[in-house]
């Protein structure tokens, strides 16, 4: 009998409004610890809105209003006592477009570590090497750490952003279409990296690429018009979905 996985993120009837428009409707699901969970669905279906709700990135939008709960390790992330800065150190995020800082490769990795505390040079050196090794980038950049990160290729920049996210030792990695702007070779490297990192991190991935979800994720959720239509093990959802809308989407009948 398969061992039951621990839940890292629990969402209970979570809804989001942007002003008068409701973007998410009563999202309830359990995201397992140290696995890759993918969200698929057509554009505008709410998957990125939900992803950004996990680390409260939507707080930056003036008109946003939330109902329901998102609980991580037993703590409601929308509780008034939660320090959002601390929460975001626990939850790294990688965006669709790689956004390296206009600084050196070294400074990109150490930025988050030195923001609020003094860290020794030897510790910083260790973190830089470890993070770049874990992001499969060390061998490509180890001789030019003081060069501008803006000189890296698109695929290298995205892996640098992943290295920067894991440098502060988060527990969760959110990835919003991390490969959509990359060529096939760079996409393969990032997908291999995601598979390696799930032994250490809980990874939540938004992707338009159903083949990518099938390749890298353990669990998949299908969003449609702001609702979670179906959530299951990836193999089950893609081979024998239980909801007709899911089957129609993955077989290309719409979307």
Short mmCIF file of C-alpha atoms in Angstrom, two decimals:
data_model
loop_
_atom_site.label_atom_id
_atom_site.label_comp_id
_atom_site.label_asym_id
_atom_site.label_seq_id
_atom_site.Cartn_x
_atom_site.Cartn_y
_atom_site.Cartn_z
CA UNK A 1 0.00 0.00 0.00
CA UNK A 2 1.39 3.41 -0.99
CA UNK A 3 2.55 5.63 1.83
CA UNK A 4 0.30 8.65 2.34
CA UNK A 5 2.11 11.89 1.57
CA UNK A 6 2.30 14.72 4.06
CA UNK A 7 0.40 17.85 3.08
CA UNK A 8 2.52 20.99 2.79
CA UNK A 9 -0.10 23.45 1.52
CA UNK A 10 -3.82 23.16 2.29
CA UNK A 11 -6.34 25.40 0.55
CA UNK A 12 -9.86 25.57 1.92
CA UNK A 13 -12.65 27.29 -0.05
CA UNK A 14 -10.19 29.96 -1.18
CA UNK A 15 -11.65 32.67 -3.42
CA UNK A 16 -10.18 35.82 -4.94
CA UNK A 17 -11.92 38.97 -6.17
CA UNK A 18 -10.31 41.74 -8.23
CA UNK A 19 -12.71 44.56 -7.45
CA UNK A 20 -16.16 43.36 -8.55
CA UNK A 21 -14.76 40.49 -10.64
CA UNK A 22 -14.33 37.09 -9.02
CA UNK A 23 -11.21 35.30 -10.29
CA UNK A 24 -11.17 32.19 -8.07
CA UNK A 25 -14.09 30.21 -6.67
CA UNK A 26 -13.76 28.07 -3.52
CA UNK A 27 -10.45 26.36 -4.32
CA UNK A 28 -9.97 23.40 -1.98
CA UNK A 29 -7.01 21.03 -2.33
CA UNK A 30 -3.99 19.55 -0.55
CA UNK A 31 -0.56 20.01 -2.11
CA UNK A 32 1.87 17.29 -0.94
CA UNK A 33 5.28 17.96 0.55
CA UNK A 34 8.39 17.43 -1.60
CA UNK A 35 6.54 16.66 -4.79
CA UNK A 36 5.91 18.60 -7.98
CA UNK A 37 2.33 19.80 -8.37
CA UNK A 38 1.37 21.32 -11.73
CA UNK A 39 -1.59 23.55 -12.56
CA UNK A 40 -2.89 23.47 -16.12
CA UNK A 41 -5.75 25.17 -17.90
CA UNK A 42 -6.45 27.77 -20.58
CA UNK A 43 -5.28 31.37 -20.28
CA UNK A 44 -7.18 33.43 -17.72
CA UNK A 45 -8.49 30.40 -15.83
CA UNK A 46 -7.04 31.41 -12.44
CA UNK A 47 -4.03 29.14 -12.08
CA UNK A 48 -1.47 31.97 -11.78
CA UNK A 49 -3.79 33.89 -9.46
CA UNK A 50 -3.88 30.91 -7.14
CA UNK A 51 -0.11 30.41 -7.36
CA UNK A 52 0.51 34.04 -6.39
CA UNK A 53 -1.96 33.72 -3.53
CA UNK A 54 0.25 31.14 -1.85
CA UNK A 55 2.97 33.70 -1.05
CA UNK A 56 0.59 36.68 -1.03
CA UNK A 57 1.99 38.31 -4.16
CA UNK A 58 -1.57 39.39 -4.95
CA UNK A 59 -1.42 41.69 -1.91
CA UNK A 60 0.38 44.13 -4.19
CA UNK A 61 -2.86 44.68 -6.15
CA UNK A 62 -5.03 47.35 -4.51
CA UNK A 63 -8.42 45.93 -5.50
CA UNK A 64 -7.79 42.32 -4.45
CA UNK A 65 -9.92 40.61 -1.80
CA UNK A 66 -9.61 37.03 -0.54
CA UNK A 67 -11.96 34.62 1.20
CA UNK A 68 -11.17 31.19 2.63
CA UNK A 69 -7.83 29.92 3.84
CA UNK A 70 -4.42 28.83 2.62
CA UNK A 71 -2.58 26.95 5.34
CA UNK A 72 1.12 26.06 5.26
CA UNK A 73 2.45 23.84 8.03
CA UNK A 74 -0.62 24.59 10.10
CA UNK A 75 -0.40 28.39 9.75
CA UNK A 76 -2.96 30.43 7.82
CA UNK A 77 -0.81 32.63 5.57
CA UNK A 78 -3.53 35.33 5.56
CA UNK A 79 -3.65 35.58 9.35
CA UNK A 80 -2.96 39.15 10.49
CA UNK A 81 -0.04 37.99 12.64
CA UNK A 82 1.88 36.57 9.66
CA UNK A 83 4.97 38.55 8.63
CA UNK A 84 4.78 38.61 4.83
CA UNK A 85 8.54 39.16 4.46
CA UNK A 86 9.23 36.04 6.53
CA UNK A 87 6.60 34.12 4.55
CA UNK A 88 8.27 35.01 1.25
CA UNK A 89 11.64 33.84 2.52
CA UNK A 90 10.00 30.48 3.09
CA UNK A 91 8.43 30.50 -0.38
CA UNK A 92 10.74 31.16 -3.34
CA UNK A 93 9.26 32.24 -6.66
CA UNK A 94 10.44 31.94 -10.26
CA UNK A 95 8.57 33.97 -12.86
CA UNK A 96 7.72 33.42 -16.51
CA UNK A 97 10.32 35.96 -17.65
CA UNK A 98 13.73 35.54 -16.08
CA UNK A 99 14.52 38.74 -14.21
CA UNK A 100 18.13 38.81 -13.03
CA UNK A 101 19.16 41.89 -11.11
CA UNK A 102 21.50 44.26 -13.03
CA UNK A 103 24.34 43.07 -10.83
CA UNK A 104 27.02 40.40 -10.97
CA UNK A 105 26.14 36.71 -10.93
CA UNK A 106 27.59 36.53 -7.41
CA UNK A 107 25.53 39.48 -6.16
CA UNK A 108 22.35 38.04 -7.66
CA UNK A 109 22.73 34.92 -5.53
CA UNK A 110 23.73 36.71 -2.31
CA UNK A 111 21.22 39.56 -2.53
CA UNK A 112 18.51 37.93 -0.42
CA UNK A 113 20.99 36.71 2.19
CA UNK A 114 22.52 40.13 2.81
CA UNK A 115 19.29 42.13 2.72
CA UNK A 116 18.55 42.01 6.45
CA UNK A 117 21.63 40.54 8.08
CA UNK A 118 25.40 40.47 7.99
CA UNK A 119 26.80 37.24 6.57
CA UNK A 120 30.46 36.23 6.43
CA UNK A 121 32.25 36.14 3.09
CA UNK A 122 33.03 32.45 3.47
CA UNK A 123 29.36 31.66 4.10
CA UNK A 124 28.34 33.68 1.06
CA UNK A 125 30.92 31.89 -1.08
CA UNK A 126 29.58 28.52 0.08
CA UNK A 127 25.97 29.49 -0.63
CA UNK A 128 26.84 30.82 -4.09
CA UNK A 129 28.59 27.62 -5.08
CA UNK A 130 25.95 25.37 -3.55
CA UNK A 131 23.04 27.24 -5.15
CA UNK A 132 24.67 27.34 -8.57
CA UNK A 133 25.54 23.65 -8.37
CA UNK A 134 21.97 22.79 -7.41
CA UNK A 135 20.68 24.85 -10.34
CA UNK A 136 23.08 23.06 -12.74
CA UNK A 137 24.83 26.33 -13.56
CA UNK A 138 28.11 26.24 -11.60
CA UNK A 139 30.29 24.70 -14.30
CA UNK A 140 29.08 27.28 -16.83
CA UNK A 141 29.68 30.40 -14.72
CA UNK A 142 32.23 29.56 -11.99
CA UNK A 143 34.97 31.53 -13.75
CA UNK A 144 32.88 34.68 -14.24
CA UNK A 145 30.98 35.15 -10.99
CA UNK A 146 31.80 38.87 -10.96
CA UNK A 147 30.48 39.38 -14.49
CA UNK A 148 27.04 40.87 -15.08
CA UNK A 149 24.16 38.41 -14.94
CA UNK A 150 22.66 40.29 -17.88
CA UNK A 151 25.27 38.68 -20.14
CA UNK A 152 23.90 35.18 -19.59
CA UNK A 153 21.68 33.43 -22.12
CA UNK A 154 17.94 33.22 -21.49
CA UNK A 155 18.15 29.66 -20.21
CA UNK A 156 21.10 30.50 -17.97
CA UNK A 157 19.27 33.53 -16.60
CA UNK A 158 16.29 31.40 -15.66
CA UNK A 159 18.50 28.87 -13.88
CA UNK A 160 20.22 31.79 -12.12
CA UNK A 161 16.81 32.97 -10.91
CA UNK A 162 16.16 29.48 -9.56
CA UNK A 163 19.57 29.54 -7.84
CA UNK A 164 18.73 32.95 -6.35
CA UNK A 165 15.40 31.62 -5.08
CA UNK A 166 16.92 28.60 -3.33
CA UNK A 167 19.89 30.54 -1.88
CA UNK A 168 17.76 31.73 1.06
CA UNK A 169 16.84 28.11 1.82
CA UNK A 170 13.07 28.18 1.22
CA UNK A 171 10.76 25.22 1.75
CA UNK A 172 8.48 25.86 -1.22
CA UNK A 173 9.26 26.89 -4.81
CA UNK A 174 6.55 28.49 -6.91
CA UNK A 175 7.18 28.50 -10.67
CA UNK A 176 4.96 30.52 -13.00
CA UNK A 177 5.52 29.32 -16.59
CA UNK A 178 9.30 29.06 -16.01
CA UNK A 179 10.02 27.62 -19.48
CA UNK A 180 7.62 29.53 -21.72
CA UNK A 181 10.32 31.87 -23.06
CA UNK A 182 13.04 29.22 -23.38
CA UNK A 183 14.31 27.15 -26.29
CA UNK A 184 13.86 23.34 -26.17
CA UNK A 185 17.40 22.65 -24.87
CA UNK A 186 17.07 25.17 -22.03
CA UNK A 187 13.59 23.86 -21.27
CA UNK A 188 14.98 20.33 -20.89
CA UNK A 189 17.65 21.58 -18.46
CA UNK A 190 15.08 23.40 -16.32
CA UNK A 191 12.77 20.36 -16.32
CA UNK A 192 15.64 18.12 -15.22
CA UNK A 193 16.42 20.64 -12.50
CA UNK A 194 12.81 20.63 -11.27
CA UNK A 195 12.90 16.84 -10.99
CA UNK A 196 16.13 16.99 -8.94
CA UNK A 197 14.94 19.79 -6.65
CA UNK A 198 11.71 18.08 -5.57
CA UNK A 199 13.70 15.90 -3.16
CA UNK A 200 14.30 19.06 -1.13
CA UNK A 201 11.46 21.43 -1.97
CA UNK A 202 7.71 21.40 -2.45
CA UNK A 203 7.35 22.68 -6.02
CA UNK A 204 4.18 24.20 -7.48
CA UNK A 205 4.31 24.78 -11.22
CA UNK A 206 1.96 26.69 -13.51
CA UNK A 207 2.31 25.65 -17.13
CA UNK A 208 0.40 25.93 -20.41
CA UNK A 209 2.41 22.96 -21.66
CA UNK A 210 0.50 19.78 -20.86
CA UNK A 211 3.41 17.62 -22.02
CA UNK A 212 5.62 19.42 -19.51
CA UNK A 213 3.13 18.80 -16.71
CA UNK A 214 3.02 15.13 -17.68
CA UNK A 215 6.84 14.90 -17.70
CA UNK A 216 7.76 16.62 -14.46
CA UNK A 217 4.80 16.65 -12.07
CA UNK A 218 3.55 14.10 -9.59
CA UNK A 219 0.14 15.75 -9.18
CA UNK A 220 -1.85 17.95 -11.54
CA UNK A 221 -4.76 20.31 -11.02
CA UNK A 222 -6.96 21.47 -13.90
CA UNK A 223 -8.36 24.99 -13.63
CA UNK A 224 -11.24 26.34 -15.72
CA UNK A 225 -13.00 29.70 -15.33
CA UNK A 226 -11.61 30.22 -11.85
CA UNK A 227 -12.55 26.78 -10.52
CA UNK A 228 -10.51 23.70 -9.71
CA UNK A 229 -12.22 21.18 -11.95
CA UNK A 230 -10.09 18.16 -11.07
CA UNK A 231 -7.02 17.37 -8.99
CA UNK A 232 -5.30 13.98 -8.99
CA UNK A 233 -2.07 12.12 -9.55
CA UNK A 234 -0.69 13.26 -12.88
CA UNK A 235 -0.75 9.83 -14.49
CA UNK A 236 -4.38 9.31 -13.44
CA UNK A 237 -5.54 12.75 -14.56
CA UNK A 238 -3.96 12.40 -18.00
CA UNK A 239 -4.96 8.79 -18.67
CA UNK A 240 -8.35 8.48 -17.00
CA UNK A 241 -9.76 11.86 -15.95
CA UNK A 242 -12.98 11.69 -13.98
CA UNK A 243 -14.49 14.94 -15.28
CA UNK A 244 -15.55 15.50 -18.89
CA UNK A 245 -14.13 19.05 -19.03
CA UNK A 246 -10.71 17.70 -18.08
CA UNK A 247 -10.85 15.07 -20.80
CA UNK A 248 -11.96 17.66 -23.35
CA UNK A 249 -9.07 19.95 -22.44
CA UNK A 250 -6.27 17.38 -22.44
CA UNK A 251 -7.50 15.87 -25.71
CA UNK A 252 -7.47 19.31 -27.36
CA UNK A 253 -11.21 19.80 -27.83
CA UNK A 254 -10.84 23.32 -26.41
CA UNK A 255 -8.24 25.62 -24.83
#
